[in-house]
Amino acid sequence: MSSSLSCVIQAGHDRPMVGILGGMGPLATAHFYRVLIERTAATTDQEHLPVAIWADPSVPDRTRALLGLGPSPVPALLEGLRWLRSAGAACVAMPCNTAHAFRIELTRLSGVEIMDMVAGALLDARKRDPAVRRVGVLATSGTRHARLYEAAAAALDLEVLHVSAESQRHLVEPAIAAVKGGERADAARWIASAAQELRDSGAEVAVAGCTEIPLVASEAAEILPVIDPMVSLADAVIERLWVPAAAPAM
Amino acid sequence: MSSSLSCVIQAGHDRPMVGILGGMGPLATAHFYRVLIERTAATTDQEHLPVAIWADPSVPDRTRALLGLGPSPVPALLEGLRWLRSAGAACVAMPCNTAHAFRIELTRLSGVEIMDMVAGALLDARKRDPAVRRVGVLATSGTRHARLYEAAAAALDLEVLHVSAESQRHLVEPAIAAVKGGERADAARWIASAAQELRDSGAEVAVAGCTEIPLVASEAAEILPVIDPMVSLADAVIERLWVPAAAPAM
């Protein structure tokens, strides 16, 4: 098996295929796929990017693994990557912030490029306002523990702010669990309270740094501009792989 | 390669995987995946069904093939089915009504069971109202030409009604094309007018018999009860494959 780190068209496929390594959670994956479709400037089915999705939600919990409380998700994710590569995926989008803690390891072990959603979100925050310095991040405890956003922010000279440990426990984590459980009623209010805390501590923008959060971030967006890393990732995929049809599609 | 016509757990997988043969169109596929998630009574990621999706929107147009105006979609769909089977798909949902004209052939050639969304929608109409006799169907010209709903209705002693050829051309087909093109503004009104025509000709219920139509059927639902075959299909998949977690998921 040859190894490739660039998004290239695989043998036997005349168009690059987008691989989506999903299921973390399933609703976020469905949302990401929809965002990818809606942000593609296609006017017929045939102009859209071909997509293969692997969504096995039994992948062990990423935060528990990062906190040393559960098994690693890497073996299950590698199975998905192998399968996406066999489908001809030129590169892979992984709509789960916390899983990005394993991104480099997964790319090294599989030879498949996984696009960097975390860096993409921070670049979008910078693009939205070149003067931005302090970025609030709403994320899982796993993402915080792995310091994923801090690592990417350093290269961009940005400072990352989080909510307090208490708000993490009583607002952010319950909101994420509520979306995963299909109960969104209170989640929007909790995320709005967390956004208020970030603004009070000096954040100029909030990154919805867990794929469940953008699904309940409309109230928060009235408090701070909210960057959705799934939108950043979809735009990066389209920019990389989409080619407008030269002639009317068949 | 062994051939199997039942939804069974494949070797190497401890849970049945749902295969989705999609891309026809992409938005309908994303919507179907979301419906499947939302109708599953799971409260954590890990309890959801594992899903593999193949969505290559370059599959040749199904209606054009059925009208003898374009190439067959069968070879492209077979490639998707082979890949879904290699991923361990126990059976396959194909959220495209028109493609159901090729369902038996695809199952025969691939050995993979494709669930029958058309029959499922009519069974749902009957379940909703056991006294129903006349079912209006909003569908592509390909679905009409292949008499897909008529064939399934005969076994249930139901009569299928369609809109006039003129309304097909000026209301239904433009609405489907509008959704595929990402322009939904007028489509809901056109589908509502078509539903009114079905009611005037005696239909007691309308089947949104093209996967783009449920996305713009809220106005129509005020005129006639609307059955969404994607919901029927999702429920059939869940009933067949989903097993509630015995213990709290890891």
Short mmCIF file of N, CA and C in Angstrom, two decimals, chain B residues 46-200:
data_model
loop_
_atom_site.label_atom_id
_atom_site.label_comp_id
_atom_site.label_asym_id
_atom_site.label_seq_id
_atom_site.Cartn_x
_atom_site.Cartn_y
_atom_site.Cartn_z
N GLN B 46 -22.61 6.54 21.26
CA GLN B 46 -22.25 5.14 21.09
C GLN B 46 -23.45 4.23 20.83
N GLU B 47 -24.65 4.69 21.21
CA GLU B 47 -25.84 3.87 21.00
C GLU B 47 -26.37 3.95 19.56
N HIS B 48 -25.89 4.94 18.79
CA HIS B 48 -26.41 5.10 17.43
C HIS B 48 -25.90 4.01 16.50
N LEU B 49 -26.64 3.77 15.43
CA LEU B 49 -26.25 2.78 14.42
C LEU B 49 -24.99 3.24 13.69
N PRO B 50 -24.06 2.32 13.45
CA PRO B 50 -22.93 2.68 12.59
C PRO B 50 -23.42 2.78 11.14
N VAL B 51 -22.92 3.80 10.46
CA VAL B 51 -23.42 4.11 9.12
C VAL B 51 -22.24 4.30 8.16
N ALA B 52 -22.36 3.75 6.97
CA ALA B 52 -21.43 4.04 5.89
C ALA B 52 -22.22 4.63 4.74
N ILE B 53 -21.72 5.73 4.21
CA ILE B 53 -22.44 6.41 3.13
C ILE B 53 -21.55 6.50 1.89
N TRP B 54 -22.10 6.13 0.77
CA TRP B 54 -21.44 6.35 -0.52
C TRP B 54 -22.32 7.33 -1.28
N ALA B 55 -21.81 8.51 -1.54
CA ALA B 55 -22.61 9.54 -2.20
C ALA B 55 -21.82 10.13 -3.36
N ASP B 56 -21.96 9.50 -4.51
CA ASP B 56 -21.30 10.00 -5.71
C ASP B 56 -22.37 10.64 -6.60
N PRO B 57 -22.47 11.98 -6.55
CA PRO B 57 -23.57 12.62 -7.27
C PRO B 57 -23.39 12.58 -8.79
N SER B 58 -22.26 12.04 -9.27
CA SER B 58 -22.08 11.96 -10.72
C SER B 58 -22.80 10.75 -11.31
N VAL B 59 -23.47 9.96 -10.46
CA VAL B 59 -24.34 8.88 -10.95
C VAL B 59 -25.26 9.45 -12.03
N PRO B 60 -25.32 8.83 -13.20
CA PRO B 60 -26.17 9.39 -14.27
C PRO B 60 -27.62 9.57 -13.81
N ASP B 61 -28.23 10.61 -14.35
CA ASP B 61 -29.61 10.97 -14.00
C ASP B 61 -30.56 9.80 -14.21
N ARG B 62 -31.32 9.46 -13.16
CA ARG B 62 -32.19 8.28 -13.19
C ARG B 62 -33.37 8.48 -14.12
N THR B 63 -33.98 9.65 -14.08
CA THR B 63 -35.14 9.90 -14.95
C THR B 63 -34.74 9.85 -16.42
N ARG B 64 -33.60 10.46 -16.75
CA ARG B 64 -33.16 10.45 -18.15
C ARG B 64 -32.93 9.02 -18.63
N ALA B 65 -32.36 8.19 -17.75
CA ALA B 65 -32.13 6.79 -18.13
C ALA B 65 -33.47 6.08 -18.36
N LEU B 66 -34.43 6.29 -17.46
CA LEU B 66 -35.72 5.60 -17.58
C LEU B 66 -36.49 6.06 -18.81
N LEU B 67 -36.28 7.31 -19.23
CA LEU B 67 -36.97 7.81 -20.42
C LEU B 67 -36.17 7.51 -21.69
N GLY B 68 -35.05 6.77 -21.55
CA GLY B 68 -34.25 6.41 -22.72
C GLY B 68 -33.43 7.56 -23.26
N LEU B 69 -33.19 8.57 -22.44
CA LEU B 69 -32.47 9.77 -22.90
C LEU B 69 -31.03 9.83 -22.41
N GLY B 70 -30.61 8.89 -21.57
CA GLY B 70 -29.25 8.96 -21.02
C GLY B 70 -28.80 7.59 -20.58
N PRO B 71 -27.52 7.49 -20.16
CA PRO B 71 -26.96 6.19 -19.77
C PRO B 71 -27.56 5.67 -18.46
N SER B 72 -27.40 4.39 -18.24
CA SER B 72 -27.92 3.74 -17.04
C SER B 72 -27.10 4.12 -15.81
N PRO B 73 -27.74 4.31 -14.67
CA PRO B 73 -27.00 4.58 -13.44
C PRO B 73 -26.47 3.29 -12.79
N VAL B 74 -26.83 2.12 -13.35
CA VAL B 74 -26.52 0.86 -12.67
C VAL B 74 -25.01 0.65 -12.43
N PRO B 75 -24.13 0.84 -13.43
CA PRO B 75 -22.71 0.60 -13.15
C PRO B 75 -22.17 1.44 -12.00
N ALA B 76 -22.51 2.73 -11.97
CA ALA B 76 -22.02 3.60 -10.89
C ALA B 76 -22.59 3.16 -9.54
N LEU B 77 -23.86 2.76 -9.52
CA LEU B 77 -24.47 2.35 -8.25
C LEU B 77 -23.88 1.02 -7.78
N LEU B 78 -23.53 0.16 -8.72
CA LEU B 78 -22.90 -1.11 -8.32
C LEU B 78 -21.55 -0.87 -7.66
N GLU B 79 -20.80 0.13 -8.15
CA GLU B 79 -19.51 0.45 -7.52
C GLU B 79 -19.75 0.86 -6.06
N GLY B 80 -20.76 1.68 -5.84
CA GLY B 80 -21.09 2.09 -4.48
C GLY B 80 -21.50 0.90 -3.61
N LEU B 81 -22.29 0.01 -4.18
CA LEU B 81 -22.76 -1.16 -3.41
C LEU B 81 -21.60 -2.07 -3.02
N ARG B 82 -20.66 -2.26 -3.96
CA ARG B 82 -19.49 -3.10 -3.66
C ARG B 82 -18.73 -2.52 -2.48
N TRP B 83 -18.60 -1.19 -2.48
CA TRP B 83 -17.84 -0.53 -1.43
C TRP B 83 -18.59 -0.58 -0.10
N LEU B 84 -19.90 -0.41 -0.15
CA LEU B 84 -20.68 -0.49 1.08
C LEU B 84 -20.61 -1.89 1.65
N ARG B 85 -20.63 -2.90 0.78
CA ARG B 85 -20.53 -4.26 1.30
C ARG B 85 -19.16 -4.50 1.92
N SER B 86 -18.11 -3.96 1.29
CA SER B 86 -16.77 -4.14 1.86
C SER B 86 -16.65 -3.44 3.21
N ALA B 87 -17.48 -2.43 3.43
CA ALA B 87 -17.47 -1.73 4.72
C ALA B 87 -18.25 -2.50 5.77
N GLY B 88 -18.93 -3.56 5.36
CA GLY B 88 -19.67 -4.36 6.33
C GLY B 88 -21.15 -4.03 6.40
N ALA B 89 -21.66 -3.32 5.38
CA ALA B 89 -23.08 -2.95 5.42
C ALA B 89 -23.95 -4.20 5.42
N ALA B 90 -24.84 -4.29 6.40
CA ALA B 90 -25.74 -5.45 6.51
C ALA B 90 -26.83 -5.34 5.45
N CYS B 91 -27.36 -4.15 5.26
CA CYS B 91 -28.26 -3.91 4.15
C CYS B 91 -28.18 -2.43 3.82
N VAL B 92 -28.84 -2.07 2.74
CA VAL B 92 -28.60 -0.74 2.19
C VAL B 92 -29.92 0.02 2.05
N ALA B 93 -29.86 1.28 2.49
CA ALA B 93 -30.96 2.21 2.24
C ALA B 93 -30.56 3.09 1.06
N MET B 94 -31.49 3.32 0.14
CA MET B 94 -31.18 4.12 -1.05
C MET B 94 -32.19 5.25 -1.13
N PRO B 95 -31.85 6.41 -0.51
CA PRO B 95 -32.84 7.49 -0.43
C PRO B 95 -33.00 8.23 -1.75
N CYS B 96 -33.54 7.52 -2.74
CA CYS B 96 -33.89 8.11 -4.04
C CYS B 96 -35.02 7.26 -4.61
N ASN B 97 -36.21 7.84 -4.73
CA ASN B 97 -37.35 7.09 -5.24
C ASN B 97 -37.10 6.57 -6.65
N THR B 98 -36.62 7.47 -7.54
CA THR B 98 -36.50 7.09 -8.95
C THR B 98 -35.53 5.93 -9.11
N ALA B 99 -34.45 5.92 -8.33
CA ALA B 99 -33.46 4.83 -8.42
C ALA B 99 -34.07 3.49 -8.05
N HIS B 100 -35.23 3.51 -7.36
CA HIS B 100 -35.88 2.24 -7.01
C HIS B 100 -36.32 1.46 -8.26
N ALA B 101 -36.39 2.12 -9.40
CA ALA B 101 -36.69 1.39 -10.64
C ALA B 101 -35.59 0.37 -10.94
N PHE B 102 -34.41 0.59 -10.39
CA PHE B 102 -33.27 -0.31 -10.63
C PHE B 102 -32.99 -1.21 -9.42
N ARG B 103 -33.85 -1.16 -8.41
CA ARG B 103 -33.57 -1.83 -7.13
C ARG B 103 -33.41 -3.34 -7.28
N ILE B 104 -34.32 -3.98 -7.96
CA ILE B 104 -34.26 -5.44 -8.09
C ILE B 104 -32.99 -5.85 -8.85
N GLU B 105 -32.71 -5.12 -9.94
CA GLU B 105 -31.52 -5.41 -10.74
C GLU B 105 -30.25 -5.22 -9.92
N LEU B 106 -30.21 -4.14 -9.13
CA LEU B 106 -29.02 -3.86 -8.31
C LEU B 106 -28.82 -4.95 -7.25
N THR B 107 -29.90 -5.38 -6.64
CA THR B 107 -29.81 -6.43 -5.63
C THR B 107 -29.34 -7.74 -6.26
N ARG B 108 -29.89 -8.04 -7.44
CA ARG B 108 -29.52 -9.28 -8.14
C ARG B 108 -28.03 -9.25 -8.50
N LEU B 109 -27.55 -8.12 -9.00
CA LEU B 109 -26.16 -8.04 -9.48
C LEU B 109 -25.16 -7.93 -8.33
N SER B 110 -25.58 -7.36 -7.19
CA SER B 110 -24.62 -7.11 -6.11
C SER B 110 -24.74 -8.12 -4.98
N GLY B 111 -25.89 -8.77 -4.86
CA GLY B 111 -26.11 -9.66 -3.72
C GLY B 111 -26.36 -8.91 -2.42
N VAL B 112 -26.54 -7.59 -2.50
CA VAL B 112 -26.80 -6.79 -1.29
C VAL B 112 -28.28 -6.39 -1.27
N GLU B 113 -28.94 -6.60 -0.15
CA GLU B 113 -30.34 -6.20 -0.08
C GLU B 113 -30.48 -4.68 -0.02
N ILE B 114 -31.32 -4.16 -0.90
CA ILE B 114 -31.67 -2.74 -0.84
C ILE B 114 -33.11 -2.67 -0.35
N MET B 115 -33.32 -1.96 0.74
CA MET B 115 -34.67 -1.92 1.32
C MET B 115 -35.63 -1.16 0.40
N ASP B 116 -36.91 -1.52 0.45
CA ASP B 116 -37.89 -0.96 -0.48
C ASP B 116 -38.59 0.25 0.13
N MET B 117 -38.10 1.43 -0.25
CA MET B 117 -38.65 2.67 0.30
C MET B 117 -40.05 2.95 -0.23
N VAL B 118 -40.32 2.56 -1.47
CA VAL B 118 -41.61 2.85 -2.10
C VAL B 118 -42.72 2.07 -1.39
N ALA B 119 -42.51 0.77 -1.22
CA ALA B 119 -43.51 -0.04 -0.51
C ALA B 119 -43.65 0.45 0.93
N GLY B 120 -42.52 0.85 1.54
CA GLY B 120 -42.55 1.34 2.92
C GLY B 120 -43.41 2.58 3.07
N ALA B 121 -43.36 3.48 2.10
CA ALA B 121 -44.16 4.71 2.16
C ALA B 121 -45.64 4.39 2.06
N LEU B 122 -45.99 3.47 1.17
CA LEU B 122 -47.41 3.12 1.01
C LEU B 122 -47.93 2.40 2.25
N LEU B 123 -47.10 1.55 2.83
CA LEU B 123 -47.50 0.89 4.09
C LEU B 123 -47.73 1.92 5.18
N ASP B 124 -46.88 2.97 5.20
CA ASP B 124 -47.07 4.03 6.20
C ASP B 124 -48.38 4.78 5.97
N ALA B 125 -48.72 5.02 4.70
CA ALA B 125 -49.99 5.70 4.39
C ALA B 125 -51.15 4.86 4.90
N ARG B 126 -51.08 3.57 4.70
CA ARG B 126 -52.12 2.63 5.17
C ARG B 126 -52.15 2.60 6.70
N LYS B 127 -50.97 2.62 7.33
CA LYS B 127 -50.90 2.57 8.79
C LYS B 127 -51.53 3.84 9.41
N ARG B 128 -51.27 4.97 8.74
CA ARG B 128 -51.79 6.25 9.23
C ARG B 128 -53.31 6.28 9.16
N ASP B 129 -53.87 5.69 8.12
CA ASP B 129 -55.32 5.65 7.95
C ASP B 129 -55.69 4.36 7.22
N PRO B 130 -56.13 3.34 7.97
CA PRO B 130 -56.42 2.04 7.36
C PRO B 130 -57.51 2.11 6.28
N ALA B 131 -58.30 3.21 6.29
CA ALA B 131 -59.39 3.31 5.32
C ALA B 131 -58.94 3.96 4.02
N VAL B 132 -57.69 4.37 3.93
CA VAL B 132 -57.24 5.11 2.76
C VAL B 132 -57.33 4.24 1.50
N ARG B 133 -57.76 4.86 0.40
CA ARG B 133 -57.87 4.13 -0.88
C ARG B 133 -57.10 4.83 -2.00
N ARG B 134 -57.15 6.18 -2.01
CA ARG B 134 -56.54 6.93 -3.12
C ARG B 134 -55.35 7.73 -2.62
N VAL B 135 -54.17 7.37 -3.12
CA VAL B 135 -52.91 7.98 -2.68
C VAL B 135 -52.36 8.84 -3.80
N GLY B 136 -52.22 10.13 -3.54
CA GLY B 136 -51.58 11.01 -4.52
C GLY B 136 -50.07 10.90 -4.38
N VAL B 137 -49.37 10.85 -5.51
CA VAL B 137 -47.91 10.72 -5.47
C VAL B 137 -47.27 11.86 -6.25
N LEU B 138 -46.39 12.59 -5.57
CA LEU B 138 -45.60 13.64 -6.22
C LEU B 138 -44.23 13.05 -6.49
N ALA B 139 -43.85 12.92 -7.76
CA ALA B 139 -42.64 12.18 -8.09
C ALA B 139 -42.02 12.70 -9.37
N THR B 140 -40.83 12.20 -9.68
CA THR B 140 -40.19 12.57 -10.95
C THR B 140 -40.92 11.90 -12.11
N SER B 141 -40.65 12.39 -13.32
CA SER B 141 -41.22 11.76 -14.51
C SER B 141 -40.69 10.33 -14.65
N GLY B 142 -39.46 10.10 -14.18
CA GLY B 142 -38.89 8.75 -14.24
C GLY B 142 -39.65 7.78 -13.36
N THR B 143 -39.97 8.21 -12.14
CA THR B 143 -40.74 7.35 -11.23
C THR B 143 -42.12 7.07 -11.81
N ARG B 144 -42.73 8.10 -12.40
CA ARG B 144 -44.05 7.92 -13.02
C ARG B 144 -43.95 6.95 -14.20
N HIS B 145 -42.95 7.18 -15.05
CA HIS B 145 -42.79 6.34 -16.25
C HIS B 145 -42.57 4.88 -15.87
N ALA B 146 -41.80 4.65 -14.82
CA ALA B 146 -41.51 3.27 -14.39
C ALA B 146 -42.68 2.66 -13.61
N ARG B 147 -43.71 3.47 -13.30
CA ARG B 147 -44.91 3.02 -12.57
C ARG B 147 -44.53 2.34 -11.25
N LEU B 148 -43.54 2.94 -10.56
CA LEU B 148 -43.04 2.36 -9.31
C LEU B 148 -44.11 2.30 -8.23
N TYR B 149 -44.80 3.41 -8.05
CA TYR B 149 -45.81 3.43 -6.98
C TYR B 149 -47.02 2.57 -7.36
N GLU B 150 -47.40 2.56 -8.64
CA GLU B 150 -48.52 1.73 -9.08
C GLU B 150 -48.23 0.25 -8.77
N ALA B 151 -47.00 -0.18 -9.05
CA ALA B 151 -46.66 -1.60 -8.84
C ALA B 151 -46.79 -1.96 -7.36
N ALA B 152 -46.30 -1.09 -6.49
CA ALA B 152 -46.36 -1.39 -5.05
C ALA B 152 -47.79 -1.23 -4.52
N ALA B 153 -48.56 -0.31 -5.11
CA ALA B 153 -49.92 -0.04 -4.61
C ALA B 153 -50.87 -1.20 -4.91
N ALA B 154 -50.63 -1.87 -6.03
CA ALA B 154 -51.54 -2.95 -6.44
C ALA B 154 -51.64 -4.01 -5.34
N ALA B 155 -50.50 -4.33 -4.75
CA ALA B 155 -50.48 -5.37 -3.70
C ALA B 155 -51.23 -4.93 -2.45
N LEU B 156 -51.42 -3.61 -2.30
CA LEU B 156 -52.08 -3.09 -1.10
C LEU B 156 -53.50 -2.63 -1.40
N ASP B 157 -53.96 -2.90 -2.62
CA ASP B 157 -55.30 -2.49 -3.04
C ASP B 157 -55.48 -0.97 -2.89
N LEU B 158 -54.46 -0.22 -3.28
CA LEU B 158 -54.53 1.24 -3.25
C LEU B 158 -54.52 1.74 -4.69
N GLU B 159 -55.13 2.92 -4.88
CA GLU B 159 -55.11 3.54 -6.20
C GLU B 159 -54.14 4.72 -6.16
N VAL B 160 -53.31 4.86 -7.18
CA VAL B 160 -52.32 5.95 -7.22
C VAL B 160 -52.81 7.05 -8.15
N LEU B 161 -52.78 8.29 -7.67
CA LEU B 161 -53.14 9.44 -8.49
C LEU B 161 -51.91 10.32 -8.70
N HIS B 162 -51.79 10.90 -9.90
CA HIS B 162 -50.71 11.84 -10.17
C HIS B 162 -51.31 13.18 -10.61
N VAL B 163 -50.47 14.20 -10.63
CA VAL B 163 -50.92 15.48 -11.18
C VAL B 163 -50.92 15.37 -12.71
N SER B 164 -51.55 16.34 -13.37
CA SER B 164 -51.60 16.35 -14.83
C SER B 164 -50.19 16.50 -15.41
N ALA B 165 -50.06 16.15 -16.68
CA ALA B 165 -48.76 16.29 -17.36
C ALA B 165 -48.27 17.73 -17.29
N GLU B 166 -49.22 18.66 -17.40
CA GLU B 166 -48.84 20.08 -17.38
C GLU B 166 -48.29 20.47 -16.00
N SER B 167 -48.97 20.03 -14.94
CA SER B 167 -48.49 20.35 -13.59
C SER B 167 -47.18 19.63 -13.30
N GLN B 168 -47.03 18.43 -13.84
CA GLN B 168 -45.76 17.72 -13.70
C GLN B 168 -44.63 18.59 -14.24
N ARG B 169 -44.86 19.18 -15.42
CA ARG B 169 -43.83 19.95 -16.11
C ARG B 169 -43.62 21.33 -15.47
N HIS B 170 -44.69 21.93 -14.98
CA HIS B 170 -44.57 23.33 -14.52
C HIS B 170 -44.51 23.48 -13.00
N LEU B 171 -44.85 22.43 -12.26
CA LEU B 171 -44.81 22.55 -10.79
C LEU B 171 -43.82 21.55 -10.18
N VAL B 172 -44.04 20.26 -10.45
CA VAL B 172 -43.28 19.23 -9.72
C VAL B 172 -41.82 19.19 -10.17
N GLU B 173 -41.59 19.07 -11.49
CA GLU B 173 -40.20 18.99 -11.96
C GLU B 173 -39.40 20.26 -11.62
N PRO B 174 -39.95 21.46 -11.81
CA PRO B 174 -39.18 22.66 -11.42
C PRO B 174 -38.89 22.71 -9.92
N ALA B 175 -39.81 22.23 -9.10
CA ALA B 175 -39.57 22.26 -7.65
C ALA B 175 -38.40 21.33 -7.29
N ILE B 176 -38.38 20.15 -7.88
CA ILE B 176 -37.28 19.20 -7.61
C ILE B 176 -35.95 19.80 -8.07
N ALA B 177 -35.94 20.38 -9.28
CA ALA B 177 -34.71 20.98 -9.80
C ALA B 177 -34.26 22.14 -8.92
N ALA B 178 -35.21 22.89 -8.39
CA ALA B 178 -34.88 24.05 -7.55
C ALA B 178 -34.18 23.59 -6.27
N VAL B 179 -34.69 22.52 -5.65
CA VAL B 179 -34.05 22.03 -4.42
C VAL B 179 -32.64 21.53 -4.74
N LYS B 180 -32.50 20.79 -5.82
CA LYS B 180 -31.18 20.28 -6.19
C LYS B 180 -30.22 21.44 -6.47
N GLY B 181 -30.75 22.55 -6.98
CA GLY B 181 -29.92 23.71 -7.29
C GLY B 181 -29.73 24.65 -6.12
N GLY B 182 -30.31 24.29 -4.96
CA GLY B 182 -30.11 25.12 -3.77
C GLY B 182 -31.00 26.34 -3.71
N GLU B 183 -32.02 26.39 -4.55
CA GLU B 183 -32.93 27.55 -4.60
C GLU B 183 -34.33 27.10 -4.22
N ARG B 184 -34.70 27.28 -2.94
CA ARG B 184 -35.96 26.68 -2.53
C ARG B 184 -37.12 27.65 -2.45
N ALA B 185 -36.87 28.93 -2.73
CA ALA B 185 -37.87 29.96 -2.44
C ALA B 185 -39.25 29.64 -3.01
N ASP B 186 -39.36 29.34 -4.31
CA ASP B 186 -40.66 29.11 -4.94
C ASP B 186 -41.14 27.67 -4.82
N ALA B 187 -40.21 26.76 -4.53
CA ALA B 187 -40.53 25.33 -4.63
C ALA B 187 -41.67 24.92 -3.70
N ALA B 188 -41.71 25.48 -2.50
CA ALA B 188 -42.76 25.10 -1.54
C ALA B 188 -44.14 25.46 -2.07
N ARG B 189 -44.23 26.61 -2.74
CA ARG B 189 -45.51 27.05 -3.29
C ARG B 189 -45.95 26.14 -4.44
N TRP B 190 -44.99 25.77 -5.30
CA TRP B 190 -45.32 24.88 -6.42
C TRP B 190 -45.82 23.52 -5.90
N ILE B 191 -45.15 23.00 -4.87
CA ILE B 191 -45.55 21.69 -4.34
C ILE B 191 -46.93 21.79 -3.65
N ALA B 192 -47.20 22.92 -3.03
CA ALA B 192 -48.52 23.11 -2.42
C ALA B 192 -49.61 23.13 -3.50
N SER B 193 -49.34 23.79 -4.64
CA SER B 193 -50.33 23.81 -5.73
C SER B 193 -50.57 22.40 -6.25
N ALA B 194 -49.50 21.62 -6.37
CA ALA B 194 -49.63 20.24 -6.84
C ALA B 194 -50.45 19.42 -5.85
N ALA B 195 -50.24 19.64 -4.55
CA ALA B 195 -51.01 18.90 -3.53
C ALA B 195 -52.49 19.26 -3.62
N GLN B 196 -52.78 20.54 -3.90
CA GLN B 196 -54.17 20.96 -4.05
C GLN B 196 -54.83 20.22 -5.22
N GLU B 197 -54.09 20.11 -6.32
CA GLU B 197 -54.63 19.40 -7.50
C GLU B 197 -54.91 17.93 -7.14
N LEU B 198 -54.00 17.31 -6.38
CA LEU B 198 -54.21 15.91 -5.98
C LEU B 198 -55.45 15.79 -5.10
N ARG B 199 -55.64 16.73 -4.18
CA ARG B 199 -56.82 16.66 -3.32
C ARG B 199 -58.09 16.84 -4.14
N ASP B 200 -58.05 17.78 -5.10
CA ASP B 200 -59.22 18.03 -5.94
C ASP B 200 -59.59 16.78 -6.76
#
